[in-house]
Amino acid sequence: MTSPTRPSLDDPALAIPVDRAGVFEPIPMARTERQQEFYSLRDGEMLINLGPQHPSTHGVLRIVLKISGEQVVDLDPVIGYLHRGVEKLCENADYHQAICYTDPLEYLASLFCEWSPVMAFEKLLDVQVPRRAEYIRVLAGELNRVASHTLYVGFFALDLGGITPVLWSYLERDEIVEILAALTGAKLLFNYFRIGGVNGDLNHEFMSRLGDWMSHASRQVEAGTALLNENEILVRRARGIGTLDRDTAMRMAVTGPNLRASGVPWDIRRAHPYSVYPELEFDVPTRSEGDCLARYLLRVDEIKQSLRIIDQCLHQMPDGPIMAKLPRLVRPRPGRAWAAIEGPRGLYGTYAISDGTDQPFRMRIHDPSFVHLQLLSLLVPGNLIADTMAINASLDPVMGGVDR
Amino acid sequence: MDAALRARLETRFGELLTGPVRQRHDETEMRIGPGSVPEVLRTLHDEPGLRFTLLADLCGVDTGTDLQVVYHLWSETTNDWLRVVADGLPREAPRVPSATFLWKGAEWLEREAWDMFGIVFEGNRDLRRILMPDDYDSFPLRKDFHLPDDASRSPGGGVRPMERANPPADATADTVRRRSPAG
């Protein structure tokens, strides 16, 4: 029995104002043309979330899948869970500090994230980098590329259901990061490149570890990929899945191995040479199929080319200084510079604007994973839900770079 | 530097250019008004002597007074990077035609420029926030968006000369001394 003095819950004076902005909308209000198309469901279709905490999404990526039965009809990737505002942070740090902010962007290939801003700042400052420093950069960079591609091979197999290859990949990668740790002092976030050179010279431990590894590296690559290349399950799940043709790849602004797997032989190391790459001999492997298997096999070919480059670097390493003469506080003259390099995932670019102070006025960081993630909504529809993982893994996005 | 490219761009685009074509290192830079973006990009992409088919980057820039959209393009006909700057977008209503009719992959890059600078790309069919949450209502990379905590300028920023490059305006000799390791 309610007493007459007890207030009713329907009393409008007791209503708690609800902040609509804070309420989670499972199906957001359609605002753009694309959202209207995506969030209007036909008979038999439903929406399902993949991620953000899903082991196959390579980080905190959420994909809203529109499915009909077991088939994906459409999908909408939702990103930004790892956004740290690195570009803004770099505008508020001086040029040397900005480099270490870019380091954790792409945590599997940190050296490449340092490389492009360092090159852009050197252009702003008109600094000539000593040749020995350039060789050390290429040497360390190619080692990092091998580490990144090795892990790619393992995770590609893992997402298709094979556990063993990823364990082998980690063994291989561990050896490489130990080598890099001997050189740079860190295993993951190296912070090794400096404006005008590198942080430290080659040392005995690095050379002896590298020599050990080089003696069995190519054999290990062969052993690891022999497990996969002829594997019935992997090949049947990857061949003909997620086919990206040449023109679409160009239209989607794709770069790097994903572009070369579609038959475009565009590698910045050859197309627009930087550092000492013109002095080194290597091939640019391409494949014409453009499917998941081609993207995987292309990375294996690239590992072999990287081993060739490392070998040449060791033989051609010149003597000399490893740093250009620079003041500790740099103030480039006002101007703009763009530097792009070929990383393990594609084009890493930095567009830096200087206003004459010790901090970049604007620093734009272009990351290939961000662009490549758009391909999901192009390649996945029409395939099964399980193929989402295969295609996502074959594109090799790293969410740290996507979200910046 | 490709001097021939500069001449080609100047003769081809003449009246569409809003500033001189500049060259430095391996970069060529041209400035255009926001209205002529589709025409210029279409010509750069299709014309046999230019063939800038690869979009390397698209980003927004806040110059402090107005906004810009910057395109970086690559072509096999030249060994320069081409930078196309769409200049002079007013802060209150920055609008520029979308580049998605040539490069579908520009869609997310334009979404990011909208997210960070509030630049509206007309013709982009999915112009919504991408990195920031949907209910966010400012544009963080604009110059009038200040970070609440600017670590590099705080008195605790560091004691070495390089790290103390910018002492905060309210720092006194006393606060700086107190934080040095010597006591």
Coordinates of C-alpha atoms in Angstrom, one line a residue:
Chain A
M1 CA 0.0 0.0 0.0
T2 CA 1.4 3.4 -0.9
S3 CA 0.8 6.2 1.5
P4 CA -0.7 9.3 0.0
T5 CA 2.5 11.3 1.0
R6 CA 4.8 9.0 -0.9
P7 CA 5.7 10.6 -4.3
S8 CA 4.9 8.9 -7.5
L9 CA 7.7 7.9 -9.8
D10 CA 5.6 9.4 -12.6
D11 CA 5.9 12.9 -11.0
P12 CA 7.6 15.0 -13.7
A13 CA 9.4 16.9 -11.0
L14 CA 11.4 13.8 -10.3
A15 CA 12.4 13.0 -13.8
I16 CA 16.2 12.8 -14.2
P17 CA 17.4 14.7 -17.3
V18 CA 19.2 12.3 -19.6
D19 CA 22.2 13.5 -21.5
R20 CA 21.5 12.1 -24.9
A21 CA 25.1 12.5 -26.0
G22 CA 26.2 10.1 -23.3
V23 CA 23.7 7.4 -24.2
F24 CA 25.1 4.5 -26.3
E25 CA 23.3 4.2 -29.5
P26 CA 23.5 0.6 -30.8
I27 CA 22.4 1.8 -34.2
P28 CA 23.6 5.4 -34.7
M29 CA 21.3 7.9 -36.3
A30 CA 22.0 8.0 -40.0
R31 CA 23.8 11.2 -40.9
T32 CA 25.7 10.6 -44.1
E33 CA 24.7 9.0 -47.3
R34 CA 26.9 6.0 -46.5
Q35 CA 25.4 5.5 -43.0
Q36 CA 21.9 5.6 -44.4
E37 CA 22.8 2.9 -46.9
F38 CA 24.6 0.8 -44.3
Y39 CA 22.1 1.0 -41.4
S40 CA 19.0 0.3 -43.4
L41 CA 18.5 -3.5 -43.1
R42 CA 16.7 -5.6 -45.6
D43 CA 14.8 -8.8 -44.6
G44 CA 17.1 -11.4 -43.1
E45 CA 20.0 -9.1 -42.5
M46 CA 21.4 -8.3 -39.1
L47 CA 24.3 -6.3 -37.6
I48 CA 27.0 -7.9 -35.5
N49 CA 30.0 -6.4 -33.9
L50 CA 33.5 -7.8 -34.5
G51 CA 35.8 -6.3 -31.9
P52 CA 37.1 -4.0 -30.5
Q53 CA 38.4 -6.7 -28.2
H54 CA 38.8 -9.5 -30.7
P55 CA 42.1 -11.4 -31.1
S56 CA 41.9 -11.4 -34.9
T57 CA 41.5 -7.6 -35.4
H58 CA 45.2 -6.9 -34.8
G59 CA 44.5 -4.3 -32.1
V60 CA 41.5 -2.4 -31.0
L61 CA 39.5 -2.3 -34.3
R62 CA 35.8 -2.6 -34.2
I63 CA 34.1 -3.8 -37.4
V64 CA 30.3 -3.6 -37.7
L65 CA 29.3 -6.4 -40.0
K66 CA 26.0 -6.5 -41.8
I67 CA 25.4 -10.2 -42.3
S68 CA 22.8 -12.4 -44.0
G69 CA 23.2 -15.9 -42.7
E70 CA 27.0 -16.6 -42.8
Q71 CA 27.6 -14.1 -45.6
V72 CA 28.9 -10.6 -45.0
V73 CA 26.7 -8.1 -47.0
D74 CA 28.5 -4.9 -45.9
L75 CA 30.7 -3.7 -43.2
D76 CA 31.7 -0.5 -41.4
P77 CA 35.1 -0.3 -39.7
V78 CA 35.0 1.9 -36.6
I79 CA 38.4 3.2 -35.5
G80 CA 39.9 5.7 -33.1
Y81 CA 40.1 3.6 -30.0
L82 CA 43.9 4.1 -29.9
H83 CA 43.9 7.7 -30.9
R84 CA 46.6 9.6 -29.0
G85 CA 46.7 12.9 -31.0
V86 CA 50.3 12.4 -32.0
E87 CA 50.2 15.2 -34.6
K88 CA 49.1 17.7 -32.0
L89 CA 51.7 16.5 -29.5
C90 CA 54.4 16.9 -32.1
E91 CA 53.3 20.5 -32.6
N92 CA 53.9 21.1 -29.0
A93 CA 57.3 19.4 -28.8
D94 CA 60.6 20.5 -30.3
Y95 CA 62.0 18.7 -33.3
H96 CA 64.1 16.1 -31.4
Q97 CA 61.2 15.3 -29.1
A98 CA 58.8 14.9 -31.9
I99 CA 60.7 11.9 -33.2
C100 CA 60.1 9.9 -30.1
Y101 CA 56.3 10.6 -30.3
T102 CA 56.3 9.1 -33.8
D103 CA 58.0 5.9 -32.5
P104 CA 55.1 4.1 -31.0
L105 CA 52.8 4.7 -34.0
E106 CA 53.6 1.6 -35.8
Y107 CA 55.0 -0.6 -33.0
L108 CA 56.0 -3.4 -35.3
A109 CA 58.1 -1.2 -37.5
S110 CA 59.2 1.7 -35.3
L111 CA 62.3 2.5 -37.3
F112 CA 60.2 3.4 -40.3
C113 CA 58.0 5.7 -38.3
E114 CA 61.1 7.6 -37.2
W115 CA 62.7 7.6 -40.6
S116 CA 60.2 9.7 -42.4
P117 CA 60.0 12.6 -39.9
V118 CA 63.7 12.6 -39.6
M119 CA 64.1 12.9 -43.3
A120 CA 61.5 15.7 -43.5
F121 CA 63.3 17.6 -40.7
E122 CA 66.6 17.1 -42.5
K123 CA 65.1 18.6 -45.6
L124 CA 63.9 21.6 -43.6
L125 CA 67.3 22.1 -42.1
D126 CA 69.3 21.3 -45.4
V127 CA 71.4 18.8 -43.5
Q128 CA 73.6 16.3 -45.3
V129 CA 73.6 13.0 -43.6
P130 CA 76.9 11.2 -43.4
R131 CA 77.1 8.1 -45.7
R132 CA 77.9 5.8 -42.9
A133 CA 74.8 6.9 -41.0
E134 CA 72.7 6.3 -44.1
Y135 CA 74.1 2.8 -44.4
I136 CA 73.4 2.1 -40.8
R137 CA 69.8 3.4 -41.3
V138 CA 69.3 1.1 -44.2
L139 CA 70.8 -1.8 -42.4
A140 CA 68.6 -1.3 -39.3
G141 CA 65.6 -0.5 -41.3
E142 CA 65.8 -3.7 -43.4
L143 CA 66.3 -5.8 -40.2
N144 CA 63.1 -4.2 -38.9
R145 CA 61.3 -4.9 -42.2
V146 CA 62.3 -8.6 -41.9
A147 CA 61.0 -8.7 -38.3
S148 CA 57.7 -7.1 -39.3
H149 CA 57.2 -9.3 -42.3
T150 CA 58.1 -12.4 -40.3
L151 CA 55.4 -11.6 -37.8
Y152 CA 53.0 -10.9 -40.6
V153 CA 53.5 -14.4 -41.9
G154 CA 52.8 -15.9 -38.5
F155 CA 49.7 -13.8 -37.8
F156 CA 48.3 -14.5 -41.2
A157 CA 48.5 -18.2 -40.5
L158 CA 47.2 -17.7 -37.0
D159 CA 44.1 -15.9 -38.3
L160 CA 43.5 -18.8 -40.7
G161 CA 43.7 -21.2 -37.8
G162 CA 47.3 -22.4 -37.6
I163 CA 49.0 -21.9 -34.2
T164 CA 52.5 -23.2 -35.0
P165 CA 53.7 -20.6 -37.5
V166 CA 53.2 -17.7 -35.2
L167 CA 55.3 -19.3 -32.5
W168 CA 58.1 -19.9 -35.1
S169 CA 57.7 -16.2 -36.2
Y170 CA 58.1 -15.0 -32.7
L171 CA 61.3 -17.1 -32.3
E172 CA 62.6 -15.6 -35.5
R173 CA 61.5 -12.0 -34.6
D174 CA 63.0 -12.3 -31.1
E175 CA 66.4 -13.0 -32.6
I176 CA 66.1 -9.9 -34.8
V177 CA 64.9 -7.6 -32.0
E178 CA 67.8 -8.8 -29.9
I179 CA 70.1 -7.8 -32.7
L180 CA 68.4 -4.4 -32.9
A181 CA 68.5 -4.1 -29.1
A182 CA 72.3 -4.5 -29.2
L183 CA 72.4 -1.6 -31.6
T184 CA 69.7 0.7 -30.3
G185 CA 69.3 -0.3 -26.7
A186 CA 65.6 -1.1 -27.1
K187 CA 63.6 -4.0 -28.4
L188 CA 60.4 -2.4 -29.5
L189 CA 60.5 1.4 -29.5
F190 CA 64.0 2.1 -30.7
N191 CA 64.2 5.9 -30.9
Y192 CA 67.4 5.4 -32.7
F193 CA 67.4 7.8 -35.7
R194 CA 68.4 11.4 -35.0
I195 CA 68.1 14.5 -37.2
G196 CA 71.4 14.3 -39.2
G197 CA 72.3 10.7 -38.4
V198 CA 71.8 7.9 -35.9
N199 CA 72.2 7.6 -32.2
G200 CA 75.1 5.1 -31.9
D201 CA 77.6 3.4 -34.1
L202 CA 77.8 -0.3 -34.9
N203 CA 79.2 -2.3 -32.0
H204 CA 80.7 -5.7 -31.5
E205 CA 77.7 -7.4 -29.9
F206 CA 75.5 -6.2 -32.8
M207 CA 77.9 -7.5 -35.4
S208 CA 78.4 -10.9 -33.8
R209 CA 74.7 -11.4 -33.3
L210 CA 73.9 -10.3 -36.8
G211 CA 76.6 -12.6 -38.2
D212 CA 75.1 -15.6 -36.3
W213 CA 71.6 -14.7 -37.5
M214 CA 72.6 -14.1 -41.2
S215 CA 74.2 -17.5 -41.3
H216 CA 70.8 -19.2 -40.9
A217 CA 68.3 -16.5 -41.7
S218 CA 67.4 -17.6 -45.2
R219 CA 67.3 -21.2 -44.2
Q220 CA 64.8 -20.3 -41.4
V221 CA 62.6 -18.3 -43.8
E222 CA 62.5 -21.3 -46.1
A223 CA 61.6 -23.7 -43.2
G224 CA 58.9 -21.4 -41.9
T225 CA 57.3 -20.8 -45.3
A226 CA 57.6 -24.4 -46.4
L227 CA 55.1 -25.2 -43.7
L228 CA 52.6 -22.7 -45.2
N229 CA 53.2 -22.3 -49.0
E230 CA 51.9 -25.8 -49.8
N231 CA 49.5 -26.1 -47.0
E232 CA 46.1 -27.2 -48.4
I233 CA 44.0 -25.3 -45.8
L234 CA 45.9 -22.1 -46.0
V235 CA 46.0 -22.0 -49.8
R236 CA 42.4 -22.9 -50.3
R237 CA 41.3 -20.2 -47.8
A238 CA 43.6 -17.5 -49.2
R239 CA 43.5 -18.1 -53.0
G240 CA 41.0 -16.0 -54.8
I241 CA 39.8 -14.4 -51.6
G242 CA 39.8 -10.6 -51.4
T243 CA 41.0 -10.0 -54.9
L244 CA 42.1 -6.4 -55.5
D245 CA 42.7 -5.5 -59.1
R246 CA 45.3 -3.0 -60.4
D247 CA 43.0 0.0 -61.2
T248 CA 41.0 -0.3 -57.9
A249 CA 44.3 -0.4 -56.0
M250 CA 45.4 2.9 -57.6
R251 CA 42.0 4.4 -57.0
M252 CA 42.0 3.4 -53.3
A253 CA 45.4 5.1 -52.9
V254 CA 47.0 1.8 -51.8
T255 CA 50.8 1.6 -51.5
G256 CA 53.4 -0.9 -50.5
P257 CA 53.2 -4.7 -50.7
N258 CA 49.4 -4.6 -51.1
L259 CA 49.8 -2.5 -54.3
R260 CA 52.6 -4.7 -55.6
A261 CA 50.6 -7.8 -55.0
S262 CA 48.1 -6.3 -57.4
G263 CA 50.7 -6.0 -60.1
V264 CA 51.9 -2.4 -59.8
P265 CA 55.7 -2.5 -59.4
W266 CA 55.8 0.7 -57.3
D267 CA 58.4 0.8 -54.5
I268 CA 59.6 4.2 -53.3
R269 CA 63.1 2.7 -52.9
R270 CA 63.2 2.4 -56.6
A271 CA 60.5 4.8 -57.9
H272 CA 61.8 7.8 -55.9
P273 CA 65.1 6.7 -54.4
Y274 CA 66.2 8.1 -51.0
S275 CA 69.1 7.4 -48.7
V276 CA 71.6 4.9 -50.2
Y277 CA 69.1 2.7 -52.0
P278 CA 70.3 3.6 -55.5
E279 CA 73.7 2.0 -54.6
L280 CA 72.1 -1.3 -53.5
E281 CA 71.0 -4.1 -55.7
F282 CA 67.6 -5.7 -55.1
D283 CA 64.5 -6.6 -57.0
V284 CA 61.0 -5.3 -56.5
P285 CA 58.9 -8.5 -56.4
T286 CA 55.4 -8.1 -57.8
R287 CA 52.4 -10.5 -58.2
S288 CA 49.5 -10.1 -60.5
E289 CA 46.8 -12.1 -58.7
G290 CA 46.0 -9.5 -56.0
D291 CA 44.4 -12.0 -53.6
C292 CA 45.2 -12.9 -50.0
L293 CA 47.7 -15.6 -51.1
A294 CA 49.5 -13.1 -53.4
R295 CA 49.8 -10.6 -50.6
Y296 CA 51.3 -13.3 -48.3
L297 CA 53.7 -14.7 -50.9
L298 CA 54.9 -11.2 -51.8
R299 CA 56.0 -10.5 -48.2
V300 CA 58.0 -13.7 -48.2
D301 CA 59.7 -12.6 -51.4
E302 CA 60.4 -9.2 -49.8
I303 CA 62.1 -10.9 -46.8
K304 CA 64.5 -12.5 -49.2
Q305 CA 65.3 -9.2 -50.9
S306 CA 65.8 -7.5 -47.5
L307 CA 68.3 -10.2 -46.6
R308 CA 70.2 -9.3 -49.8
I309 CA 70.2 -5.7 -48.9
I310 CA 71.5 -6.4 -45.4
D311 CA 74.3 -8.5 -46.8
Q312 CA 75.3 -5.7 -49.2
C313 CA 75.1 -3.1 -46.4
L314 CA 77.6 -5.1 -44.3
H315 CA 80.0 -5.4 -47.2
Q316 CA 79.8 -1.8 -48.4
M317 CA 79.6 -0.1 -45.0
P318 CA 81.9 3.0 -45.3
D319 CA 83.9 4.6 -42.5
G320 CA 83.2 8.0 -41.2
P321 CA 81.0 10.0 -38.8
I322 CA 77.5 8.9 -37.9
M323 CA 76.1 12.3 -37.1
A324 CA 76.1 15.6 -39.0
K325 CA 77.2 18.6 -37.1
L326 CA 74.1 20.2 -35.7
P327 CA 73.2 22.3 -32.7
R328 CA 71.2 20.6 -30.0
L329 CA 68.3 23.0 -30.5
V330 CA 67.4 23.3 -34.1
R331 CA 65.4 26.1 -35.6
P332 CA 64.8 25.5 -39.3
R333 CA 64.1 28.4 -41.5
P334 CA 60.3 28.8 -42.3
G335 CA 59.4 26.3 -45.0
R336 CA 57.7 23.1 -45.8
A337 CA 59.0 19.6 -46.5
W338 CA 57.5 16.3 -47.4
A339 CA 59.4 13.0 -47.0
A340 CA 58.1 9.6 -47.9
I341 CA 59.8 6.2 -47.4
E342 CA 58.9 2.6 -48.2
G343 CA 58.0 0.8 -45.0
P344 CA 56.9 -2.8 -44.6
R345 CA 53.3 -1.7 -45.0
G346 CA 53.6 1.0 -47.6
L347 CA 54.2 4.7 -47.8
Y348 CA 55.1 6.4 -44.6
G349 CA 55.1 10.1 -45.1
T350 CA 55.7 13.2 -43.1
Y351 CA 54.7 16.7 -44.1
A352 CA 56.4 19.2 -41.8
I353 CA 55.9 22.9 -41.7
S354 CA 58.4 25.1 -39.9
D355 CA 57.7 28.7 -38.8
G356 CA 61.2 29.4 -37.7
T357 CA 60.8 28.3 -34.1
D358 CA 62.2 25.1 -32.4
Q359 CA 58.8 23.3 -32.7
P360 CA 57.1 22.1 -35.9
F361 CA 54.2 24.4 -36.8
R362 CA 52.4 21.4 -38.3
M363 CA 53.4 17.9 -38.6
R364 CA 51.3 15.5 -40.7
I365 CA 52.0 11.8 -40.4
H366 CA 50.7 9.6 -43.2
D367 CA 50.4 6.0 -42.3
P368 CA 49.6 3.3 -44.8
S369 CA 47.5 1.1 -42.5
F370 CA 44.9 3.9 -42.3
V371 CA 44.4 3.9 -46.0
H372 CA 44.5 0.2 -46.4
L373 CA 41.8 -0.4 -43.8
Q374 CA 39.3 1.2 -46.2
L375 CA 39.8 -1.8 -48.4
L376 CA 37.9 -4.0 -46.0
S377 CA 34.5 -2.6 -47.0
L378 CA 35.5 -3.2 -50.6
L379 CA 37.0 -6.7 -50.4
V380 CA 35.0 -8.4 -47.7
P381 CA 31.3 -8.1 -48.8
G382 CA 30.2 -11.3 -50.5
N383 CA 32.6 -13.5 -48.5
L384 CA 32.0 -15.5 -45.4
I385 CA 32.4 -14.0 -41.9
A386 CA 35.5 -16.1 -41.4
D387 CA 37.1 -14.6 -44.5
T388 CA 36.9 -11.2 -42.8
M389 CA 39.9 -12.3 -40.7
A390 CA 41.8 -13.7 -43.6
I391 CA 41.4 -10.4 -45.6
N392 CA 42.1 -8.2 -42.7
A393 CA 45.2 -10.2 -41.8
S394 CA 46.4 -10.1 -45.4
L395 CA 46.2 -6.3 -45.6
D396 CA 48.3 -6.1 -42.4
P397 CA 47.0 -3.1 -40.6
V398 CA 48.6 -2.0 -37.4
M399 CA 46.1 -0.2 -35.3
G400 CA 48.7 2.0 -33.6
G401 CA 49.4 3.5 -37.0
V402 CA 45.7 3.7 -38.1
D403 CA 44.6 5.6 -35.0
R404 CA 47.7 7.7 -34.5
Chain B
M1 CA 64.3 19.5 -58.9
D2 CA 62.5 19.2 -62.2
A3 CA 62.5 22.6 -63.9
A4 CA 60.6 21.3 -66.8
L5 CA 57.7 20.3 -64.6
R6 CA 57.5 23.8 -63.2
A7 CA 57.3 25.3 -66.7
R8 CA 54.7 22.7 -67.7
L9 CA 52.5 23.5 -64.7
E10 CA 52.8 27.2 -65.2
T11 CA 51.7 27.1 -68.8
R12 CA 49.0 24.5 -68.2
F13 CA 47.3 26.0 -65.2
G14 CA 48.2 29.7 -65.7
E15 CA 45.2 31.6 -64.4
L16 CA 44.2 28.8 -61.9
L17 CA 47.4 29.2 -59.9
T18 CA 47.0 31.6 -57.0
G19 CA 50.8 31.8 -56.3
P20 CA 54.1 31.0 -57.9
V21 CA 55.1 27.4 -58.4
R22 CA 57.8 26.8 -55.8
Q23 CA 60.5 24.1 -55.9
R24 CA 62.8 22.9 -53.2
H25 CA 64.8 19.7 -52.8
D26 CA 62.6 17.0 -54.6
E27 CA 59.3 18.8 -54.2
T28 CA 57.3 21.0 -56.4
E29 CA 54.5 23.1 -54.9
M30 CA 51.6 24.7 -56.6
R31 CA 48.8 26.8 -55.0
I32 CA 45.2 26.9 -56.2
G33 CA 41.9 28.2 -55.0
P34 CA 39.6 25.7 -53.3
G35 CA 37.0 26.0 -56.2
S36 CA 39.4 24.8 -58.9
V37 CA 40.4 21.6 -57.0
P38 CA 38.4 19.1 -59.1
E39 CA 39.5 20.6 -62.4
V40 CA 43.2 20.8 -61.4
L41 CA 43.3 17.2 -59.9
R42 CA 41.5 15.8 -62.9
T43 CA 44.0 17.4 -65.3
L44 CA 47.0 16.3 -63.2
H45 CA 45.6 12.8 -63.1
D46 CA 44.6 12.3 -66.7
E47 CA 46.8 14.5 -69.0
P48 CA 49.4 12.4 -70.8
G49 CA 52.3 14.7 -69.9
L50 CA 51.4 14.8 -66.2
R51 CA 49.8 11.5 -65.1
F52 CA 49.9 12.1 -61.4
T53 CA 48.0 8.9 -60.7
L54 CA 49.1 8.1 -57.2
L55 CA 47.7 10.0 -54.2
A56 CA 50.4 9.8 -51.5
D57 CA 48.6 12.0 -48.9
L58 CA 45.8 14.4 -48.3
C59 CA 45.8 16.5 -45.2
G60 CA 44.4 19.7 -43.7
V61 CA 46.6 22.6 -42.4
D62 CA 45.6 25.5 -40.1
T63 CA 47.9 28.4 -41.0
G64 CA 46.5 30.4 -38.0
T65 CA 44.4 32.7 -40.2
D66 CA 42.8 30.3 -42.6
L67 CA 42.8 26.6 -43.5
Q68 CA 44.4 24.7 -46.4
V69 CA 44.0 21.3 -47.9
V70 CA 47.2 19.8 -49.1
Y71 CA 47.5 16.9 -51.6
H72 CA 50.8 15.1 -52.3
L73 CA 50.9 13.3 -55.6
W74 CA 53.3 11.2 -57.5
S75 CA 53.8 10.6 -61.2
E76 CA 56.2 8.5 -63.2
T77 CA 56.7 11.4 -65.7
T78 CA 58.8 13.4 -63.1
N79 CA 61.1 12.6 -60.3
D80 CA 59.5 15.3 -58.0
W81 CA 56.8 14.9 -55.5
L82 CA 54.0 17.3 -56.4
R83 CA 52.3 19.3 -53.6
V84 CA 49.0 20.9 -54.5
V85 CA 47.8 23.4 -51.8
A86 CA 44.2 24.5 -51.9
D87 CA 44.6 27.8 -50.1
G88 CA 42.5 30.3 -48.4
L89 CA 39.6 28.3 -46.8
P90 CA 37.8 30.6 -44.4
R91 CA 37.8 29.3 -40.8
E92 CA 34.1 29.8 -40.3
A93 CA 33.0 27.8 -43.4
P94 CA 35.8 25.9 -45.0
R95 CA 34.4 24.1 -48.0
V96 CA 36.3 22.3 -50.7
P97 CA 35.2 19.8 -53.4
S98 CA 36.0 16.2 -52.6
A99 CA 38.7 14.2 -54.4
T100 CA 36.9 10.9 -54.0
F101 CA 35.8 11.1 -57.7
L102 CA 39.4 10.3 -58.6
W103 CA 40.7 8.5 -55.6
K104 CA 38.1 6.6 -53.6
G105 CA 40.8 6.1 -51.0
A106 CA 40.7 9.8 -50.2
E107 CA 37.5 9.2 -48.4
W108 CA 39.0 8.4 -45.0
L109 CA 41.7 11.0 -45.4
E110 CA 39.0 13.6 -46.0
R111 CA 37.1 12.3 -43.0
E112 CA 40.2 12.8 -41.0
A113 CA 40.6 16.4 -42.2
W114 CA 37.0 17.0 -41.3
D115 CA 37.5 15.4 -37.9
M116 CA 40.6 17.4 -37.1
F117 CA 40.0 20.8 -38.9
G118 CA 36.3 20.9 -39.7
I119 CA 36.9 21.1 -43.4
V120 CA 33.7 20.1 -45.3
F121 CA 34.5 18.1 -48.4
E122 CA 31.5 18.5 -50.8
G123 CA 30.8 15.2 -52.5
N124 CA 32.3 12.9 -49.9
R125 CA 29.5 10.5 -49.1
D126 CA 30.6 9.5 -45.7
L127 CA 31.8 12.7 -44.1
R128 CA 31.7 12.0 -40.3
R129 CA 34.1 11.8 -37.4
I130 CA 36.7 9.0 -37.7
L131 CA 39.2 9.2 -34.9
M132 CA 37.3 11.3 -32.4
P133 CA 34.0 10.1 -30.9
D134 CA 30.8 11.0 -32.8
D135 CA 29.6 13.4 -30.1
Y136 CA 32.8 15.4 -30.0
D137 CA 32.2 19.0 -31.0
S138 CA 35.6 20.7 -31.5
F139 CA 38.3 20.4 -34.1
P140 CA 41.5 19.4 -32.2
L141 CA 44.2 20.2 -34.8
R142 CA 43.1 23.8 -35.2
K143 CA 45.5 26.3 -33.8
D144 CA 42.9 27.8 -31.5
F145 CA 42.5 24.4 -29.8
H146 CA 45.0 24.5 -26.9
L147 CA 46.1 21.5 -25.0
P148 CA 45.0 21.7 -21.4
D149 CA 48.4 20.3 -20.2
D150 CA 51.4 21.2 -22.3
A151 CA 54.1 19.0 -20.9
S152 CA 56.9 20.4 -23.0
R153 CA 56.3 23.9 -21.6
S154 CA 55.7 23.0 -18.0
P155 CA 58.2 24.1 -15.3
G156 CA 58.8 20.4 -14.7
G157 CA 59.6 19.8 -18.3
G158 CA 63.3 19.2 -17.7
V159 CA 66.4 20.6 -16.4
R160 CA 68.7 20.2 -19.4
P161 CA 69.0 23.3 -21.6
M162 CA 67.3 21.7 -24.6
E163 CA 64.3 20.6 -22.6
R164 CA 63.9 24.0 -21.0
A165 CA 63.7 25.7 -24.4
N166 CA 60.4 27.4 -23.6
P167 CA 60.0 28.3 -20.0
P168 CA 56.3 29.1 -19.3
A169 CA 55.3 32.7 -19.1
D170 CA 54.5 32.5 -15.4
A171 CA 57.8 30.7 -14.4
T172 CA 60.0 32.6 -12.0
A173 CA 63.7 32.0 -11.3
D174 CA 62.5 30.5 -8.0
T175 CA 60.3 27.8 -9.5
V176 CA 63.0 26.8 -12.0
R177 CA 65.6 26.5 -9.4
R178 CA 63.5 24.5 -7.0
R179 CA 63.0 21.8 -9.7
S180 CA 66.6 21.3 -10.6
P181 CA 68.2 18.1 -9.2
A182 CA 71.0 20.1 -7.5
G183 CA 68.3 21.3 -5.0

